[in-house]
CSV table of N, CA and C in Angstrom, one decimal:
chain,number,residue,atom,x,y,z
A,1,UNK,N,-8.3,-1.2,-18.3
A,1,UNK,CA,-6.9,-1.4,-18.2
A,1,UNK,C,-6.3,-0.7,-16.9
A,2,UNK,N,-6.8,0.5,-16.6
A,2,UNK,CA,-6.3,1.2,-15.4
A,2,UNK,C,-6.6,0.4,-14.2
A,3,UNK,N,-7.7,-0.3,-14.1
A,3,UNK,CA,-8.0,-1.1,-12.9
A,3,UNK,C,-7.0,-2.3,-12.8
A,4,UNK,N,-6.6,-2.9,-13.9
A,4,UNK,CA,-5.6,-4.0,-13.8
A,4,UNK,C,-4.3,-3.4,-13.3
A,5,UNK,N,-3.9,-2.3,-13.8
A,5,UNK,CA,-2.6,-1.7,-13.4
A,5,UNK,C,-2.7,-1.3,-11.9
A,6,UNK,N,-3.8,-0.8,-11.5
A,6,UNK,CA,-3.9,-0.3,-10.2
A,6,UNK,C,-3.8,-1.4,-9.1
A,7,UNK,N,-4.6,-2.5,-9.3
A,7,UNK,CA,-4.5,-3.6,-8.3
A,7,UNK,C,-3.2,-4.4,-8.5
A,8,UNK,N,-2.6,-4.4,-9.7
A,8,UNK,CA,-1.4,-5.2,-9.9
A,8,UNK,C,-0.2,-4.5,-9.2
A,9,UNK,N,-0.1,-3.2,-9.4
A,9,UNK,CA,1.0,-2.5,-8.8
A,9,UNK,C,0.9,-2.3,-7.3
A,10,UNK,N,-0.3,-2.0,-6.8
A,10,UNK,CA,-0.4,-1.8,-5.4
A,10,UNK,C,-0.5,-3.1,-4.7
A,11,UNK,N,-1.3,-4.0,-5.2
A,11,UNK,CA,-1.4,-5.3,-4.5
A,11,UNK,C,-0.2,-6.2,-4.5
A,12,UNK,N,0.7,-6.0,-5.5
A,12,UNK,CA,1.9,-6.8,-5.6
A,12,UNK,C,3.1,-6.1,-5.2
A,13,UNK,N,3.0,-5.0,-4.5
A,13,UNK,CA,4.2,-4.2,-4.2
A,13,UNK,C,4.9,-4.8,-2.9
A,14,UNK,N,6.2,-4.9,-3.0
A,14,UNK,CA,7.0,-5.3,-1.8
A,14,UNK,C,8.2,-4.4,-1.8
A,15,UNK,N,8.6,-3.9,-0.6
A,15,UNK,CA,9.8,-3.1,-0.5
A,15,UNK,C,10.5,-3.3,0.8
A,16,UNK,N,11.5,-2.5,1.0
A,16,UNK,CA,12.2,-2.5,2.3
A,16,UNK,C,12.7,-1.2,2.7
A,17,UNK,N,13.0,-1.0,3.9
A,17,UNK,CA,13.6,0.2,4.4
A,17,UNK,C,14.8,-0.2,5.2
A,18,UNK,N,15.9,0.5,5.0
A,18,UNK,CA,17.2,0.2,5.7
A,18,UNK,C,17.6,1.3,6.6
A,19,UNK,N,17.9,1.0,7.8
A,19,UNK,CA,18.4,2.0,8.8
A,19,UNK,C,19.8,1.7,9.3
A,20,UNK,N,20.5,2.7,9.5
A,20,UNK,CA,21.9,2.6,10.0
A,20,UNK,C,21.9,2.9,11.5
A,21,UNK,N,22.2,1.9,12.2
A,21,UNK,CA,22.3,2.0,13.7
A,21,UNK,C,23.7,2.1,14.1
A,22,UNK,N,24.1,3.2,14.7
A,22,UNK,CA,25.5,3.4,15.2
A,22,UNK,C,25.5,3.4,16.7
A,23,UNK,N,26.4,2.5,17.2
A,23,UNK,CA,26.5,2.3,18.6
A,23,UNK,C,27.8,2.9,19.1
A,24,UNK,N,27.9,3.3,20.4
A,24,UNK,CA,29.2,3.8,20.9
A,24,UNK,C,30.1,2.6,21.0
A,25,UNK,N,31.4,2.8,20.7
A,25,UNK,CA,32.4,1.8,20.7
A,25,UNK,C,33.1,1.6,19.4
A,26,UNK,N,34.0,0.6,19.4
A,26,UNK,CA,34.8,0.4,18.2
A,26,UNK,C,34.1,-0.1,17.0
A,27,UNK,N,33.2,-1.1,17.2
A,27,UNK,CA,32.4,-1.7,16.1
A,27,UNK,C,31.1,-1.0,16.1
A,28,UNK,N,31.0,0.2,15.5
A,28,UNK,CA,29.8,1.1,15.8
A,28,UNK,C,28.7,1.1,14.7
A,29,UNK,N,28.8,0.5,13.6
A,29,UNK,CA,27.8,0.7,12.6
A,29,UNK,C,27.2,-0.6,12.1
A,30,UNK,N,25.9,-0.7,12.1
A,30,UNK,CA,25.2,-1.9,11.6
A,30,UNK,C,23.9,-1.4,10.8
A,31,UNK,N,23.7,-2.0,9.7
A,31,UNK,CA,22.5,-1.7,9.0
A,31,UNK,C,21.4,-2.8,9.2
A,32,UNK,N,20.2,-2.3,9.5
A,32,UNK,CA,19.1,-3.2,9.7
A,32,UNK,C,18.0,-3.0,8.7
A,33,UNK,N,17.3,-4.0,8.3
A,33,UNK,CA,16.3,-3.9,7.2
A,33,UNK,C,15.0,-4.4,7.6
A,34,UNK,N,13.9,-3.7,7.3
A,34,UNK,CA,12.6,-4.2,7.5
A,34,UNK,C,11.9,-4.2,6.2
A,35,UNK,N,11.2,-5.3,5.9
A,35,UNK,CA,10.5,-5.5,4.6
A,35,UNK,C,9.0,-5.1,4.9
A,36,UNK,N,8.4,-4.6,3.9
A,36,UNK,CA,7.0,-4.2,4.0
A,36,UNK,C,6.4,-4.4,2.6
A,37,UNK,N,5.1,-4.4,2.5
A,37,UNK,CA,4.4,-4.5,1.3
A,37,UNK,C,2.9,-4.4,1.5
A,38,UNK,N,2.1,-4.7,0.4
A,38,UNK,CA,0.7,-4.7,0.5
A,38,UNK,C,0.2,-5.6,1.6
A,39,UNK,N,-0.6,-5.2,2.5
A,39,UNK,CA,-1.4,-4.1,2.7
A,39,UNK,C,-0.9,-2.9,3.5
A,40,UNK,N,0.4,-2.8,3.6
A,40,UNK,CA,1.1,-1.6,4.2
A,40,UNK,C,0.8,-1.5,5.7
A,41,UNK,N,0.9,-2.6,6.4
A,41,UNK,CA,0.8,-2.6,7.8
A,41,UNK,C,2.2,-2.4,8.3
A,42,UNK,N,2.7,-1.2,8.4
A,42,UNK,CA,4.1,-1.0,8.7
A,42,UNK,C,4.4,-1.4,10.2
A,43,UNK,N,3.4,-1.3,11.0
A,43,UNK,CA,3.6,-1.6,12.4
A,43,UNK,C,3.8,-3.1,12.7
A,44,UNK,N,3.7,-3.9,11.6
A,44,UNK,CA,4.0,-5.3,11.7
A,44,UNK,C,5.4,-5.7,11.1
A,45,UNK,N,6.1,-4.7,10.5
A,45,UNK,CA,7.4,-5.0,9.9
A,45,UNK,C,8.4,-5.0,11.0
A,46,UNK,N,9.2,-6.1,11.0
A,46,UNK,CA,10.2,-6.3,12.0
A,46,UNK,C,11.6,-6.1,11.4
A,47,UNK,N,12.5,-5.5,12.0
A,47,UNK,CA,13.9,-5.3,11.5
A,47,UNK,C,14.7,-6.5,11.7
A,48,UNK,N,15.5,-6.8,10.6
A,48,UNK,CA,16.4,-8.0,10.6
A,48,UNK,C,17.8,-7.4,10.3
A,49,UNK,N,18.8,-7.7,11.0
A,49,UNK,CA,18.9,-8.5,12.2
A,49,UNK,C,18.2,-7.8,13.3
A,50,UNK,N,17.8,-8.6,14.3
A,50,UNK,CA,17.0,-8.0,15.4
A,50,UNK,C,17.7,-7.0,16.2
A,51,UNK,N,17.0,-5.9,16.5
A,51,UNK,CA,17.6,-4.8,17.2
A,51,UNK,C,17.9,-5.2,18.7
A,52,UNK,N,17.4,-6.2,19.2
A,52,UNK,CA,17.6,-6.6,20.6
A,52,UNK,C,19.0,-7.1,20.8
A,53,UNK,N,19.7,-7.4,19.7
A,53,UNK,CA,21.1,-7.9,19.9
A,53,UNK,C,22.1,-6.8,19.6
A,54,UNK,N,21.7,-5.6,19.3
A,54,UNK,CA,22.6,-4.5,19.0
A,54,UNK,C,22.8,-3.6,20.2
A,55,UNK,N,24.0,-2.9,20.2
A,55,UNK,CA,24.3,-1.9,21.1
A,55,UNK,C,24.1,-2.3,22.6
A,56,UNK,N,24.7,-3.5,22.9
A,56,UNK,CA,24.7,-4.0,24.2
A,56,UNK,C,23.2,-4.2,24.7
A,57,UNK,N,22.4,-4.7,23.8
A,57,UNK,CA,21.0,-5.0,24.2
A,57,UNK,C,20.2,-3.8,24.7
A,58,UNK,N,20.4,-2.7,24.0
A,58,UNK,CA,19.7,-1.5,24.4
A,58,UNK,C,18.2,-1.6,24.3
A,59,UNK,N,17.7,-2.3,23.3
A,59,UNK,CA,16.3,-2.5,23.1
A,59,UNK,C,15.8,-3.8,23.7
A,60,UNK,N,14.8,-3.7,24.6
A,60,UNK,CA,14.3,-4.9,25.3
A,60,UNK,C,13.5,-5.8,24.4
A,61,UNK,N,12.9,-5.3,23.3
A,61,UNK,CA,12.1,-6.1,22.4
A,61,UNK,C,12.3,-5.5,21.0
A,62,UNK,N,11.7,-6.3,20.0
A,62,UNK,CA,11.8,-5.9,18.6
A,62,UNK,C,11.1,-4.6,18.4
A,63,UNK,N,11.7,-3.7,17.6
A,63,UNK,CA,11.1,-2.4,17.2
A,63,UNK,C,10.5,-2.5,15.9
A,64,UNK,N,9.3,-2.0,15.7
A,64,UNK,CA,8.6,-2.0,14.5
A,64,UNK,C,8.5,-0.6,13.9
A,65,UNK,N,8.2,-0.6,12.6
A,65,UNK,CA,7.9,0.7,12.0
A,65,UNK,C,6.6,1.3,12.5
A,66,UNK,N,6.3,2.5,12.2
A,66,UNK,CA,5.1,3.2,12.8
A,66,UNK,C,4.1,3.4,11.6
A,67,UNK,N,2.9,2.9,11.9
A,67,UNK,CA,1.8,3.2,11.0
A,67,UNK,C,1.1,2.0,10.4
A,68,UNK,N,-0.2,2.1,10.2
A,68,UNK,CA,-1.0,1.0,9.6
A,68,UNK,C,-1.8,1.7,8.5
A,69,UNK,N,-1.5,1.5,7.3
A,69,UNK,CA,-2.1,2.2,6.1
A,69,UNK,C,-2.9,1.2,5.3
A,70,UNK,N,-3.3,0.1,5.9
A,70,UNK,CA,-3.9,-1.0,5.2
A,70,UNK,C,-5.3,-0.7,4.7
A,71,UNK,N,-6.0,0.2,5.4
A,71,UNK,CA,-7.4,0.4,5.0
A,71,UNK,C,-7.5,1.2,3.7
A,72,UNK,N,-6.7,2.2,3.5
A,72,UNK,CA,-6.7,2.9,2.3
A,72,UNK,C,-6.2,2.1,1.1
A,73,UNK,N,-5.1,1.3,1.4
A,73,UNK,CA,-4.6,0.4,0.3
A,73,UNK,C,-5.6,-0.7,-0.1
A,74,UNK,N,-6.3,-1.3,0.9
A,74,UNK,CA,-7.2,-2.3,0.5
A,74,UNK,C,-8.5,-1.7,-0.1
A,75,UNK,N,-8.9,-0.5,0.3
A,75,UNK,CA,-10.0,0.1,-0.4
A,75,UNK,C,-9.7,0.4,-1.8
A,76,UNK,N,-8.5,0.9,-2.1
A,76,UNK,CA,-8.0,1.2,-3.5
A,76,UNK,C,-8.0,0.0,-4.3
A,77,UNK,N,-7.4,-1.1,-3.8
A,77,UNK,CA,-7.3,-2.3,-4.6
A,77,UNK,C,-8.7,-2.9,-4.7
A,78,UNK,N,-9.6,-2.8,-3.7
A,78,UNK,CA,-10.9,-3.4,-3.8
A,78,UNK,C,-11.8,-2.7,-4.9
A,79,UNK,N,-11.6,-1.4,-4.9
A,79,UNK,CA,-12.4,-0.6,-6.0
A,79,UNK,C,-11.8,-0.9,-7.4
A,80,UNK,N,-10.5,-1.1,-7.5
A,80,UNK,CA,-9.9,-1.5,-8.7
A,80,UNK,C,-10.4,-2.9,-9.2
A,81,UNK,N,-10.5,-3.8,-8.3
A,81,UNK,CA,-11.0,-5.2,-8.6
A,81,UNK,C,-12.5,-5.1,-9.0
A,82,UNK,N,-13.2,-4.3,-8.3
A,82,UNK,CA,-14.7,-4.1,-8.6
A,82,UNK,C,-14.8,-3.5,-10.0
A,83,UNK,N,-14.1,-2.5,-10.3
A,83,UNK,CA,-14.1,-1.9,-11.6
A,83,UNK,C,-13.8,-2.8,-12.7
A,84,UNK,N,-12.8,-3.6,-12.5
A,84,UNK,CA,-12.4,-4.6,-13.5
A,84,UNK,C,-13.5,-5.7,-13.7
A,85,UNK,N,-14.0,-6.2,-12.6
A,85,UNK,CA,-15.1,-7.2,-12.7
A,85,UNK,C,-16.3,-6.6,-13.4
A,86,UNK,N,-16.7,-5.3,-13.1
A,86,UNK,CA,-17.8,-4.7,-13.7
A,86,UNK,C,-17.6,-4.5,-15.2
A,87,UNK,N,-16.3,-4.1,-15.6
A,87,UNK,CA,-16.1,-3.9,-17.0
A,87,UNK,C,-16.1,-5.2,-17.8
A,88,UNK,N,-15.7,-6.3,-17.1
A,88,UNK,CA,-15.8,-7.6,-17.8
A,88,UNK,C,-17.3,-8.0,-18.0
A,89,UNK,N,-18.0,-7.8,-16.9
A,89,UNK,CA,-19.5,-8.1,-17.0
A,89,UNK,C,-20.2,-7.2,-18.0
A,90,UNK,N,-19.9,-5.9,-18.0
A,90,UNK,CA,-20.5,-5.1,-18.9
A,90,UNK,C,-20.2,-5.4,-20.4
A,91,UNK,N,-18.9,-5.8,-20.6
A,91,UNK,CA,-18.5,-6.2,-21.9
A,91,UNK,C,-19.2,-7.4,-22.4
A,92,UNK,N,-19.4,-8.4,-21.4
A,92,UNK,CA,-20.2,-9.6,-21.7
A,92,UNK,C,-21.6,-9.3,-22.0
A,93,UNK,N,-22.2,-8.3,-21.3
A,93,UNK,CA,-23.6,-7.9,-21.5
A,93,UNK,C,-23.7,-7.2,-22.8
A,94,UNK,N,-22.8,-6.4,-23.2
A,94,UNK,CA,-22.9,-5.7,-24.5
A,94,UNK,C,-22.8,-6.7,-25.6
A,95,UNK,N,-21.9,-7.6,-25.5
A,95,UNK,CA,-21.7,-8.6,-26.6
A,95,UNK,C,-22.8,-9.6,-26.7
A,96,UNK,N,-23.3,-10.1,-25.6
A,96,UNK,CA,-24.3,-11.1,-25.6
A,96,UNK,C,-25.7,-10.7,-25.6
A,97,UNK,N,-26.0,-9.5,-25.1
A,97,UNK,CA,-27.4,-9.0,-24.9
A,97,UNK,C,-27.6,-7.6,-25.5
A,98,UNK,N,-26.9,-7.3,-26.6
A,98,UNK,CA,-27.0,-6.0,-27.2
A,98,UNK,C,-28.4,-5.7,-27.6
A,99,UNK,N,-29.1,-6.7,-28.1
A,99,UNK,CA,-30.5,-6.5,-28.5
A,99,UNK,C,-31.4,-6.0,-27.4
A,100,UNK,N,-31.2,-6.5,-26.1
A,100,UNK,CA,-31.9,-6.0,-25.0
A,100,UNK,C,-31.5,-4.6,-24.6
A,101,UNK,N,-30.2,-4.3,-24.8
A,101,UNK,CA,-29.7,-3.0,-24.4
A,101,UNK,C,-30.2,-1.9,-25.3
A,102,UNK,N,-30.4,-2.2,-26.6
A,102,UNK,CA,-30.9,-1.2,-27.6
A,102,UNK,C,-32.4,-1.1,-27.8
A,103,UNK,N,-33.1,-2.1,-27.2
A,103,UNK,CA,-34.6,-2.1,-27.5
A,103,UNK,C,-35.2,-0.9,-26.8
A,104,UNK,N,-36.3,-0.4,-27.4
A,104,UNK,CA,-37.1,0.7,-26.9
A,104,UNK,C,-37.6,0.4,-25.5
A,105,UNK,N,-37.5,1.4,-24.6
A,105,UNK,CA,-38.0,1.2,-23.2
A,105,UNK,C,-37.1,0.5,-22.3
A,106,UNK,N,-35.9,0.1,-22.7
A,106,UNK,CA,-35.0,-0.7,-21.9
A,106,UNK,C,-34.3,0.3,-20.9
A,107,UNK,N,-34.2,-0.2,-19.6
A,107,UNK,CA,-33.6,0.6,-18.6
A,107,UNK,C,-32.1,0.2,-18.4
A,108,UNK,N,-31.6,-0.7,-19.2
A,108,UNK,CA,-30.2,-1.1,-19.1
A,108,UNK,C,-29.3,0.0,-19.3
A,109,UNK,N,-29.4,0.9,-20.3
A,109,UNK,CA,-28.5,2.0,-20.5
A,109,UNK,C,-28.5,2.9,-19.2
A,110,UNK,N,-29.6,3.2,-18.6
A,110,UNK,CA,-29.7,4.0,-17.5
A,110,UNK,C,-29.0,3.3,-16.3
A,111,UNK,N,-29.2,2.0,-16.1
A,111,UNK,CA,-28.6,1.3,-15.0
A,111,UNK,C,-27.1,1.3,-15.2
A,112,UNK,N,-26.6,1.1,-16.5
A,112,UNK,CA,-25.2,1.1,-16.8
A,112,UNK,C,-24.6,2.5,-16.5
A,113,UNK,N,-25.3,3.5,-16.8
A,113,UNK,CA,-24.8,4.9,-16.5
A,113,UNK,C,-24.7,5.1,-15.0
A,114,UNK,N,-25.7,4.6,-14.2
A,114,UNK,CA,-25.7,4.8,-12.8
A,114,UNK,C,-24.5,4.0,-12.2
A,115,UNK,N,-24.3,2.8,-12.6
A,115,UNK,CA,-23.2,2.0,-12.0
A,115,UNK,C,-21.9,2.5,-12.4
A,116,UNK,N,-21.8,3.0,-13.7
A,116,UNK,CA,-20.5,3.6,-14.1
A,116,UNK,C,-20.2,4.9,-13.3
A,117,UNK,N,-21.2,5.7,-13.1
A,117,UNK,CA,-21.0,6.9,-12.3
A,117,UNK,C,-20.6,6.6,-10.9
A,118,UNK,N,-21.3,5.6,-10.3
A,118,UNK,CA,-20.9,5.2,-8.9
A,118,UNK,C,-19.5,4.7,-8.9
A,119,UNK,N,-19.1,3.9,-9.8
A,119,UNK,CA,-17.7,3.4,-9.9
A,119,UNK,C,-16.7,4.5,-10.1
A,120,UNK,N,-17.1,5.5,-10.9
A,120,UNK,CA,-16.2,6.7,-11.1
A,120,UNK,C,-16.0,7.5,-9.8
A,121,UNK,N,-17.1,7.7,-9.0
A,121,UNK,CA,-17.0,8.4,-7.7
A,121,UNK,C,-16.2,7.5,-6.7
A,122,UNK,N,-16.4,6.2,-6.7
A,122,UNK,CA,-15.6,5.4,-5.8
A,122,UNK,C,-14.1,5.4,-6.2
A,123,UNK,N,-13.9,5.4,-7.5
A,123,UNK,CA,-12.5,5.4,-8.0
A,123,UNK,C,-11.8,6.7,-7.5
A,124,UNK,N,-12.5,7.8,-7.6
A,124,UNK,CA,-11.9,9.1,-7.2
A,124,UNK,C,-11.6,9.1,-5.7
A,125,UNK,N,-12.6,8.6,-4.9
A,125,UNK,CA,-12.4,8.6,-3.5
A,125,UNK,C,-11.3,7.7,-3.1
A,126,UNK,N,-11.3,6.5,-3.7
A,126,UNK,CA,-10.2,5.5,-3.4
A,126,UNK,C,-8.8,6.0,-3.8
A,127,UNK,N,-8.7,6.6,-4.9
A,127,UNK,CA,-7.5,7.2,-5.4
A,127,UNK,C,-7.0,8.3,-4.5
A,128,UNK,N,-7.9,9.1,-4.0
A,128,UNK,CA,-7.5,10.2,-3.1
A,128,UNK,C,-7.1,9.7,-1.8
A,129,UNK,N,-7.8,8.7,-1.3
A,129,UNK,CA,-7.4,8.1,0.0
A,129,UNK,C,-6.1,7.4,-0.1
A,130,UNK,N,-5.8,6.7,-1.2
A,130,UNK,CA,-4.6,6.0,-1.3
A,130,UNK,C,-3.4,7.0,-1.5
A,131,UNK,N,-3.6,8.1,-2.2
A,131,UNK,CA,-2.6,9.1,-2.4
A,131,UNK,C,-2.2,9.7,-1.1
A,132,UNK,N,-3.2,10.0,-0.2
A,132,UNK,CA,-2.9,10.5,1.1
A,132,UNK,C,-2.2,9.5,2.0
A,133,UNK,N,-2.6,8.2,1.9
A,133,UNK,CA,-1.9,7.2,2.7
A,133,UNK,C,-0.5,7.0,2.2
A,134,UNK,N,-0.3,7.0,0.9
A,134,UNK,CA,1.0,6.8,0.4
A,134,UNK,C,2.0,8.0,0.8
A,135,UNK,N,1.4,9.2,0.9
A,135,UNK,CA,2.2,10.3,1.4
A,135,UNK,C,2.6,10.0,2.9
A,136,UNK,N,1.7,9.4,3.7
A,136,UNK,CA,2.1,9.1,5.0
A,136,UNK,C,3.0,7.9,5.1
A,137,UNK,N,2.9,7.0,4.2
A,137,UNK,CA,3.8,5.8,4.2
A,137,UNK,C,5.3,6.4,3.9
A,138,UNK,N,5.4,7.2,2.9
A,138,UNK,CA,6.7,7.8,2.6
A,138,UNK,C,7.3,8.6,3.8
A,139,UNK,N,6.4,9.3,4.5
A,139,UNK,CA,6.9,10.1,5.7
A,139,UNK,C,7.3,9.1,6.8
A,140,UNK,N,6.6,8.1,7.0
A,140,UNK,CA,6.9,7.1,8.0
A,140,UNK,C,8.2,6.4,7.7
A,141,UNK,N,8.4,6.1,6.5
A,141,UNK,CA,9.7,5.4,6.1
A,141,UNK,C,10.9,6.2,6.1
A,142,UNK,N,10.7,7.5,6.0
A,142,UNK,CA,11.8,8.5,6.0
A,142,UNK,C,12.2,9.0,7.3
A,143,UNK,N,11.3,8.7,8.3
A,143,UNK,CA,11.6,9.2,9.7
A,143,UNK,C,12.6,8.4,10.4
A,144,UNK,N,13.3,9.0,11.4
A,144,UNK,CA,14.2,8.2,12.2
A,144,UNK,C,13.6,7.0,12.9
A,145,UNK,N,14.4,6.1,13.3
A,145,UNK,CA,13.9,4.9,13.9
A,145,UNK,C,13.1,5.3,15.2
A,146,UNK,N,11.9,4.8,15.4
A,146,UNK,CA,11.2,5.1,16.7
A,146,UNK,C,11.9,4.4,17.8
A,147,UNK,N,11.8,5.0,19.0
A,147,UNK,CA,12.3,4.5,20.2
A,147,UNK,C,13.8,4.3,20.2
A,148,UNK,N,14.5,5.2,19.5
A,148,UNK,CA,15.9,5.2,19.4
A,148,UNK,C,16.5,5.9,20.6
A,149,UNK,N,17.3,5.3,21.4
A,149,UNK,CA,17.9,6.0,22.5
A,149,UNK,C,19.0,6.9,22.0
A,150,UNK,N,18.6,8.1,21.6
A,150,UNK,CA,19.4,9.1,20.8
A,150,UNK,C,20.7,9.6,21.5
A,151,UNK,N,20.8,9.7,22.8
A,151,UNK,CA,22.1,10.2,23.4
A,151,UNK,C,23.2,9.2,23.1
A,152,UNK,N,23.0,8.0,23.1
A,152,UNK,CA,24.1,7.0,23.0
A,152,UNK,C,24.1,6.3,21.7
A,153,UNK,N,22.9,6.1,21.1
A,153,UNK,CA,22.8,5.3,19.9
A,153,UNK,C,22.2,6.2,18.8
A,154,UNK,N,22.8,6.2,17.6
A,154,UNK,CA,22.3,6.9,16.5
A,154,UNK,C,21.5,6.0,15.5
A,155,UNK,N,20.3,6.5,15.1
A,155,UNK,CA,19.5,5.7,14.1
A,155,UNK,C,19.1,6.7,13.0
A,156,UNK,N,19.5,6.3,11.8
A,156,UNK,CA,19.3,7.2,10.6
A,156,UNK,C,18.8,6.4,9.4
A,157,UNK,N,17.9,6.9,8.6
A,157,UNK,CA,17.5,6.1,7.4
A,157,UNK,C,18.7,6.0,6.5
A,158,UNK,N,18.9,4.8,5.9
A,158,UNK,CA,20.0,4.5,5.0
A,158,UNK,C,19.4,4.3,3.5
A,159,UNK,N,18.2,4.0,3.4
A,159,UNK,CA,17.6,3.7,2.1
A,159,UNK,C,16.2,3.1,2.1
A,160,UNK,N,15.4,3.4,1.1
A,160,UNK,CA,14.1,2.9,1.0
A,160,UNK,C,13.9,2.5,-0.4
A,161,UNK,N,13.1,1.4,-0.6
A,161,UNK,CA,12.8,1.0,-2.0
A,161,UNK,C,12.0,2.1,-2.7
A,162,UNK,N,12.4,2.4,-3.9
A,162,UNK,CA,11.6,3.4,-4.7
A,162,UNK,C,10.1,3.0,-4.8
A,163,UNK,N,9.3,4.0,-4.6
A,163,UNK,CA,7.8,3.7,-4.6
A,163,UNK,C,7.1,4.5,-5.8
A,164,UNK,N,7.9,4.7,-6.8
A,164,UNK,CA,7.3,5.5,-8.0
A,164,UNK,C,6.2,4.7,-8.7
A,165,UNK,N,6.2,3.4,-8.7
A,165,UNK,CA,5.1,2.6,-9.3
A,165,UNK,C,3.8,2.7,-8.6
A,166,UNK,N,3.9,3.0,-7.3
A,166,UNK,CA,2.6,3.2,-6.5
A,166,UNK,C,1.9,4.4,-6.9
């Protein structure tokens, strides 16, 4: 059950970050939003409306968020899927071939123990890697807008989708 929840919550997550861009002049505030999700390649998230049309075309090209955390997210989801498939296969093996599992001299219990131990170690490593990457994702989304011409233009975070389910 944990593996189902793990790849369902992480693999199906979508969120957005909103930044407030303040320009000098009378009409000085605009909010821009970038959507992101699994596999958390933040460096491919583009702000809408485009920043190239704001503040007298201060930005020559679209600005992206900073960071690519896809490797840890995909590793975590991959281990969760692998654990789910193994648990289904093991359940089928227990139900269909229990007589082979219990017979004297069978190496199936030892093999089952070895694979379960390997999956437990992979789960620990993947969870630790994803926890560290999620910490970096939160830090990257809470940071000011990269490449913001700070003397004339103000860029500040205005809101981020809650990531408690992750």
